[in-house]
Each structure stands twice: as C-alpha cells, then as structure tokens.
Amino acid sequence: MPERRLIVSGRYDRVKEVCDFVVRAAEEAGFDESEAFQCQLAVDEACANIIEHAYGGEDQGDIAVACEVSDGELRITLRDSGLPFDPQSVPDPPPITSLDDARIGGLGLAFMRKVMNSMSYSSDGDGNTLVLIKRKSTHET
Amino acid sequence: MDISTNEEGRASVMKLNGRVDSATAPDLESALKKLVEGDKTRIVLDLADVEYMSSAGLRAMVSTLKAVKRVNGDLRLASPSPRVEEVLRLAGLTSIFSIYPNQKDAVGSF
C-alpha cells in the first residue's frame, strides 16, 4: 500500500480529520476495529500534545501526517514545525489509587505508550518528528 | 458533541452524544462546572451515545468529580460504550468512578 499523506493546520478542531485519516488507513490495511481505535487514540493524543506543547497553542503551524503499511505494521509519522517536544521525556503518571492522586497530565502520553507497539521521536532544525508503530495482533510475538 | 441536561429523581443527568476530545472537552467541562456552580452536585453522566473519548474528556470528568466530592456530591457514569470503558481502564480510572450499566440505575443510586 502506498504511503498516504495529510496536512492539517494545528487546531484542535482539525484533529478529527487526522484521526479519520489514520482509522481509514488502519482499516484498509486489515487492522480490526479495536486496533484502529487504538491508533486513533494515540494519534489524537499526539496531535493534542503538538498543539499544546510544540506550538504552544492553536494556529501556530501545521501537522503533517503520513501512514505507511508494510508486513502487518502501520507506521504513522507526525511532523510539526514547533519547538522541540520529546514525548518520551515525560514520565507516565503514577498509578491511580485514589481520587486525590488522580492526575490527568501526562495521561495522553501513557495512552500512546500503552496502545502502540513503539514510539520514537526526533528533532531537527525544521521541527519534530514522531513515529508511532502499530502491529496487527496476529503479528505480535 | 451534543450535551443535554435534565433533572431525574435526586440527580442531574447530563447526556452526551458524539465525540469527547480536545476540541469538545472544554464544552463538557464548562457544562459540568455550570451544574456544580448551581449546586447540582449529584450528577449522572450518561455516556451511552459517546462514540469516542480521549484524555481531554477524562480530565473534565476527573476535575468535576474532585469538585463535587468536596461537597459530598458525586459524578456517576452510566452506560459507557466498550471503547469509553477501554479508555477509562487504560487511565486506571475504573475504580475512581462509580459506573452503572444504565441511566436508571445510576440515578437510582443517589
């Protein structure tokens, strides 16, 4: 399957387009509904982080998305031109044992780590690149 | 996302329809805040028609739960879809919220 690309402006109300784009790619590649949902969740959280942290707000730049499928693996690449923001530098929130310690900050990143098989980040003079990989469950070892 | 609110028994029932994500969660948060500010602190959030929820939606729910618990109220969840349940489970929030299979049971629990 050839690589698919989409570019949207960095606004919260454009993130659903990215989600729909990724779900379509996942479903056409044969991922089941649950796996496609997990890809959507990870990409949604990643885009929200780009807008909030890399761009520091809405309408500060674009988000470019590419989906590539090969050998039972969906590779989602997100690029932005914002400030360096490495999601991997943010630790998972501690386990929630009571309402008092329920902290939602960092939860989106925890979702990305939990539902995707891998997540890698790089930054250069042009911005940030985040690569999320999801493998079909039948291909998991 | 559509939000409708009505009074049922001893509770305020807020029914959501659609998608709760970064774009729509601020509307949810402000609707919940309005209820709490109006001293409606026994709240049932009916999630039957929520097709998708991200951490932004959870943030609005947790901040409201903390606010109502401080005044002996509660925010109870009714009929979350399997996908919303999955998000609650991923977040470790299933033990923090009281979750009911339907709106009637959630309202009756108050």
Short mmCIF file of C-alpha atoms in Angstrom, two decimals:
data_model
loop_
_atom_site.label_atom_id
_atom_site.label_comp_id
_atom_site.label_asym_id
_atom_site.label_seq_id
_atom_site.Cartn_x
_atom_site.Cartn_y
_atom_site.Cartn_z
CA MET A 1 0.00 0.00 0.00
CA PRO A 2 1.48 3.40 -0.95
CA GLU A 3 2.19 5.99 1.68
CA ARG A 4 -0.75 8.32 2.41
CA ARG A 5 -0.25 11.90 3.45
CA LEU A 6 -2.38 14.59 5.05
CA ILE A 7 -1.58 18.07 6.27
CA VAL A 8 -3.87 20.00 8.62
CA SER A 9 -3.44 23.25 10.48
CA GLY A 10 -2.60 22.86 14.16
CA ARG A 11 -6.06 23.37 15.59
CA TYR A 12 -7.98 21.11 17.96
CA ASP A 13 -10.98 21.08 15.61
CA ARG A 14 -8.81 19.68 12.81
CA VAL A 15 -7.50 16.72 14.82
CA LYS A 16 -10.56 14.61 13.99
CA GLU A 17 -9.52 14.74 10.32
CA VAL A 18 -6.19 13.23 11.32
CA CYS A 19 -7.99 10.56 13.35
CA ASP A 20 -10.32 9.68 10.46
CA PHE A 21 -7.35 9.54 8.09
CA VAL A 22 -5.47 7.14 10.35
CA VAL A 23 -8.52 4.94 11.04
CA ARG A 24 -9.13 4.64 7.27
CA ALA A 25 -5.53 3.62 6.69
CA ALA A 26 -5.68 1.09 9.53
CA GLU A 27 -8.95 -0.45 8.39
CA GLU A 28 -7.89 -0.66 4.75
CA ALA A 29 -4.72 -2.36 5.91
CA GLY A 30 -6.80 -5.02 7.65
CA PHE A 31 -6.49 -3.89 11.26
CA ASP A 32 -9.55 -4.75 13.33
CA GLU A 33 -11.85 -2.13 14.85
CA SER A 34 -10.16 -2.29 18.25
CA GLU A 35 -6.69 -1.80 16.77
CA ALA A 36 -7.94 1.04 14.56
CA PHE A 37 -9.46 2.68 17.65
CA GLN A 38 -6.15 2.40 19.49
CA CYS A 39 -4.32 4.03 16.56
CA GLN A 40 -6.90 6.83 16.61
CA LEU A 41 -6.44 7.36 20.34
CA ALA A 42 -2.65 7.54 20.06
CA VAL A 43 -2.72 9.95 17.13
CA ASP A 44 -5.36 12.13 18.77
CA GLU A 45 -3.25 12.45 21.92
CA ALA A 46 -0.10 13.09 19.87
CA CYS A 47 -1.76 15.89 17.89
CA ALA A 48 -3.15 17.48 21.07
CA ASN A 49 0.37 17.45 22.52
CA ILE A 50 1.82 19.02 19.38
CA ILE A 51 -0.70 21.87 19.52
CA GLU A 52 -0.34 22.40 23.27
CA HIS A 53 3.38 21.87 23.78
CA ALA A 54 5.26 22.18 20.48
CA TYR A 55 3.16 25.07 19.13
CA GLY A 56 2.05 26.48 22.48
CA GLY A 57 -1.49 26.95 21.19
CA GLU A 58 -3.68 26.77 18.11
CA ASP A 59 -2.95 28.21 14.65
CA GLN A 60 0.82 28.30 15.10
CA GLY A 61 1.71 25.79 12.38
CA ASP A 62 0.71 22.64 10.54
CA ILE A 63 0.67 18.98 11.42
CA ALA A 64 1.75 16.65 8.62
CA VAL A 65 0.73 13.01 8.86
CA ALA A 66 1.91 10.05 6.82
CA CYS A 67 0.67 6.47 7.07
CA GLU A 68 2.58 3.56 5.64
CA VAL A 69 1.65 -0.09 5.85
CA SER A 70 4.04 -2.96 5.40
CA ASP A 71 4.10 -6.52 6.64
CA GLY A 72 1.23 -6.20 9.09
CA GLU A 73 2.59 -2.97 10.53
CA LEU A 74 1.11 0.53 10.38
CA ARG A 75 3.71 3.27 10.63
CA ILE A 76 2.28 6.71 11.44
CA THR A 77 4.63 9.68 11.12
CA LEU A 78 3.64 13.06 12.56
CA ARG A 79 5.68 16.15 11.74
CA ASP A 80 5.38 19.66 13.09
CA SER A 81 7.48 22.82 12.95
CA GLY A 82 7.09 23.76 16.59
CA LEU A 83 9.51 23.89 19.49
CA PRO A 84 11.25 20.65 20.40
CA PHE A 85 8.92 18.49 22.46
CA ASP A 86 10.02 14.96 23.18
CA PRO A 87 7.03 12.95 24.45
CA GLN A 88 9.43 10.26 25.62
CA SER A 89 10.91 12.69 28.14
CA VAL A 90 7.61 12.83 30.02
CA PRO A 91 7.19 10.01 32.55
CA ASP A 92 3.94 8.10 32.90
CA PRO A 93 1.73 9.43 35.68
CA PRO A 94 1.86 7.22 38.81
CA PRO A 95 -0.83 4.53 39.16
CA ILE A 96 -4.10 5.98 40.45
CA THR A 97 -5.09 4.51 43.79
CA SER A 98 -7.42 7.27 44.99
CA LEU A 99 -9.16 10.34 43.65
CA ASP A 100 -6.63 12.55 45.42
CA ASP A 101 -3.78 11.21 43.33
CA ALA A 102 -5.72 11.09 40.06
CA ARG A 103 -3.54 13.26 37.81
CA ILE A 104 -4.59 13.52 34.21
CA GLY A 105 -1.50 15.39 32.98
CA GLY A 106 0.70 13.02 31.01
CA LEU A 107 -2.13 10.55 30.52
CA GLY A 108 -2.22 11.07 26.76
CA LEU A 109 1.41 10.01 26.53
CA ALA A 110 0.71 6.99 28.69
CA PHE A 111 -2.07 6.03 26.27
CA MET A 112 0.32 6.32 23.33
CA ARG A 113 2.83 4.04 25.04
CA LYS A 114 0.19 1.51 26.06
CA VAL A 115 -1.67 1.11 22.79
CA MET A 116 1.14 1.37 20.25
CA ASN A 117 3.98 -1.11 19.79
CA SER A 118 6.61 1.59 19.52
CA MET A 119 7.07 5.33 19.63
CA SER A 120 10.18 7.24 18.55
CA TYR A 121 10.94 10.94 18.44
CA SER A 122 13.47 13.08 16.67
CA SER A 123 14.00 16.79 16.28
CA ASP A 124 15.99 18.87 13.78
CA GLY A 125 16.11 22.47 12.63
CA ASP A 126 12.77 22.04 10.84
CA GLY A 127 10.79 20.73 13.78
CA ASN A 128 9.71 17.50 15.41
CA THR A 129 9.05 14.04 14.01
CA LEU A 130 7.14 11.41 15.96
CA VAL A 131 6.83 7.89 14.61
CA LEU A 132 4.16 5.60 16.04
CA ILE A 133 4.05 1.95 15.03
CA LYS A 134 1.17 -0.48 15.47
CA ARG A 135 1.42 -4.13 14.52
CA LYS A 136 -1.57 -6.34 13.85
CA SER A 137 -2.27 -8.52 16.87
CA THR A 138 -1.77 -11.69 14.83
CA HIS A 139 1.77 -10.49 14.13
CA GLU A 140 2.59 -9.85 17.78
CA THR A 141 5.05 -12.18 19.42
CA MET B 1 -20.72 16.69 20.70
CA ASP B 2 -24.22 17.48 21.97
CA ILE B 3 -24.96 17.98 25.65
CA SER B 4 -28.40 17.83 27.22
CA THR B 5 -29.17 18.12 30.91
CA ASN B 6 -32.29 17.35 32.90
CA GLU B 7 -33.32 16.54 36.44
CA GLU B 8 -34.19 12.93 37.22
CA GLY B 9 -35.10 11.99 40.78
CA ARG B 10 -32.35 13.21 43.10
CA ALA B 11 -29.81 13.65 40.33
CA SER B 12 -28.94 15.89 37.42
CA VAL B 13 -28.50 13.80 34.31
CA MET B 14 -26.14 15.07 31.64
CA LYS B 15 -26.36 13.11 28.42
CA LEU B 16 -23.58 13.38 25.88
CA ASN B 17 -23.78 12.49 22.22
CA GLY B 18 -20.83 12.27 19.86
CA ARG B 19 -17.16 12.70 20.40
CA VAL B 20 -15.37 13.98 23.50
CA ASP B 21 -11.86 15.06 22.51
CA SER B 22 -9.56 18.08 22.78
CA ALA B 23 -11.90 20.11 20.59
CA THR B 24 -15.08 19.38 22.55
CA ALA B 25 -13.92 18.65 26.12
CA PRO B 26 -13.86 22.37 27.06
CA ASP B 27 -17.63 22.46 26.34
CA LEU B 28 -18.15 19.44 28.60
CA GLU B 29 -16.00 20.94 31.34
CA SER B 30 -17.89 24.22 31.23
CA ALA B 31 -21.32 22.49 31.23
CA LEU B 32 -20.30 20.41 34.25
CA LYS B 33 -18.90 23.47 36.01
CA LYS B 34 -22.18 25.29 35.44
CA LEU B 35 -24.07 22.44 37.13
CA VAL B 36 -21.72 22.42 40.12
CA GLU B 37 -21.88 26.20 40.46
CA GLY B 38 -25.68 25.87 40.52
CA ASP B 39 -25.34 23.48 43.50
CA LYS B 40 -26.20 20.46 41.33
CA THR B 41 -23.61 18.14 42.77
CA ARG B 42 -25.32 14.74 42.32
CA ILE B 43 -24.59 14.20 38.67
CA VAL B 44 -25.09 11.27 36.33
CA LEU B 45 -23.10 11.45 33.13
CA ASP B 46 -24.84 9.30 30.52
CA LEU B 47 -22.18 8.07 28.09
CA ALA B 48 -24.33 5.68 26.04
CA ASP B 49 -24.00 7.77 22.88
CA VAL B 50 -20.37 8.78 23.26
CA GLU B 51 -18.57 7.20 20.34
CA TYR B 52 -15.09 8.31 21.35
CA MET B 53 -13.31 9.86 24.34
CA SER B 54 -9.70 10.98 24.76
CA SER B 55 -7.77 12.05 27.86
CA ALA B 56 -9.19 15.56 27.42
CA GLY B 57 -12.64 14.21 28.27
CA LEU B 58 -11.28 12.31 31.25
CA ARG B 59 -9.65 15.49 32.52
CA ALA B 60 -13.03 17.28 32.56
CA MET B 61 -14.65 14.33 34.36
CA VAL B 62 -11.93 13.97 37.00
CA SER B 63 -11.83 17.69 37.81
CA THR B 64 -15.62 17.67 38.22
CA LEU B 65 -15.51 14.54 40.38
CA LYS B 66 -13.00 16.23 42.69
CA ALA B 67 -15.18 19.35 42.90
CA VAL B 68 -18.41 17.52 43.75
CA LYS B 69 -16.77 15.12 46.22
CA ARG B 70 -15.58 18.13 48.22
CA VAL B 71 -19.25 18.99 48.89
CA ASN B 72 -20.41 15.39 49.41
CA GLY B 73 -21.76 15.06 45.89
CA ASP B 74 -20.75 12.57 43.24
CA LEU B 75 -20.33 12.22 39.49
CA ARG B 76 -21.51 8.76 38.44
CA LEU B 77 -21.20 7.29 34.98
CA ALA B 78 -23.94 5.48 33.09
CA SER B 79 -23.64 3.02 30.20
CA PRO B 80 -20.18 3.74 28.84
CA SER B 81 -19.56 2.12 25.46
CA PRO B 82 -16.84 -0.56 25.26
CA ARG B 83 -14.45 1.99 23.74
CA VAL B 84 -15.06 4.53 26.52
CA GLU B 85 -14.63 1.75 29.06
CA GLU B 86 -11.32 0.87 27.44
CA VAL B 87 -10.13 4.48 27.80
CA LEU B 88 -11.21 4.54 31.46
CA ARG B 89 -9.37 1.27 32.02
CA LEU B 90 -6.21 2.47 30.24
CA ALA B 91 -6.26 5.53 32.51
CA GLY B 92 -6.77 3.44 35.64
CA LEU B 93 -9.95 5.34 36.45
CA THR B 94 -12.46 2.48 36.69
CA SER B 95 -12.02 2.29 40.46
CA ILE B 96 -12.33 6.06 40.89
CA PHE B 97 -15.74 6.44 39.22
CA SER B 98 -18.94 4.62 40.12
CA ILE B 99 -20.05 3.09 36.82
CA TYR B 100 -23.60 1.81 36.17
CA PRO B 101 -24.95 -0.22 33.24
CA ASN B 102 -27.75 2.26 32.54
CA GLN B 103 -29.01 5.72 33.41
CA LYS B 104 -31.89 4.44 35.56
CA ASP B 105 -29.58 2.50 37.88
CA ALA B 106 -27.18 5.45 38.10
CA VAL B 107 -29.99 7.86 39.03
CA GLY B 108 -31.46 5.34 41.49
CA SER B 109 -28.10 5.01 43.24
CA PHE B 110 -28.39 8.53 44.68
#
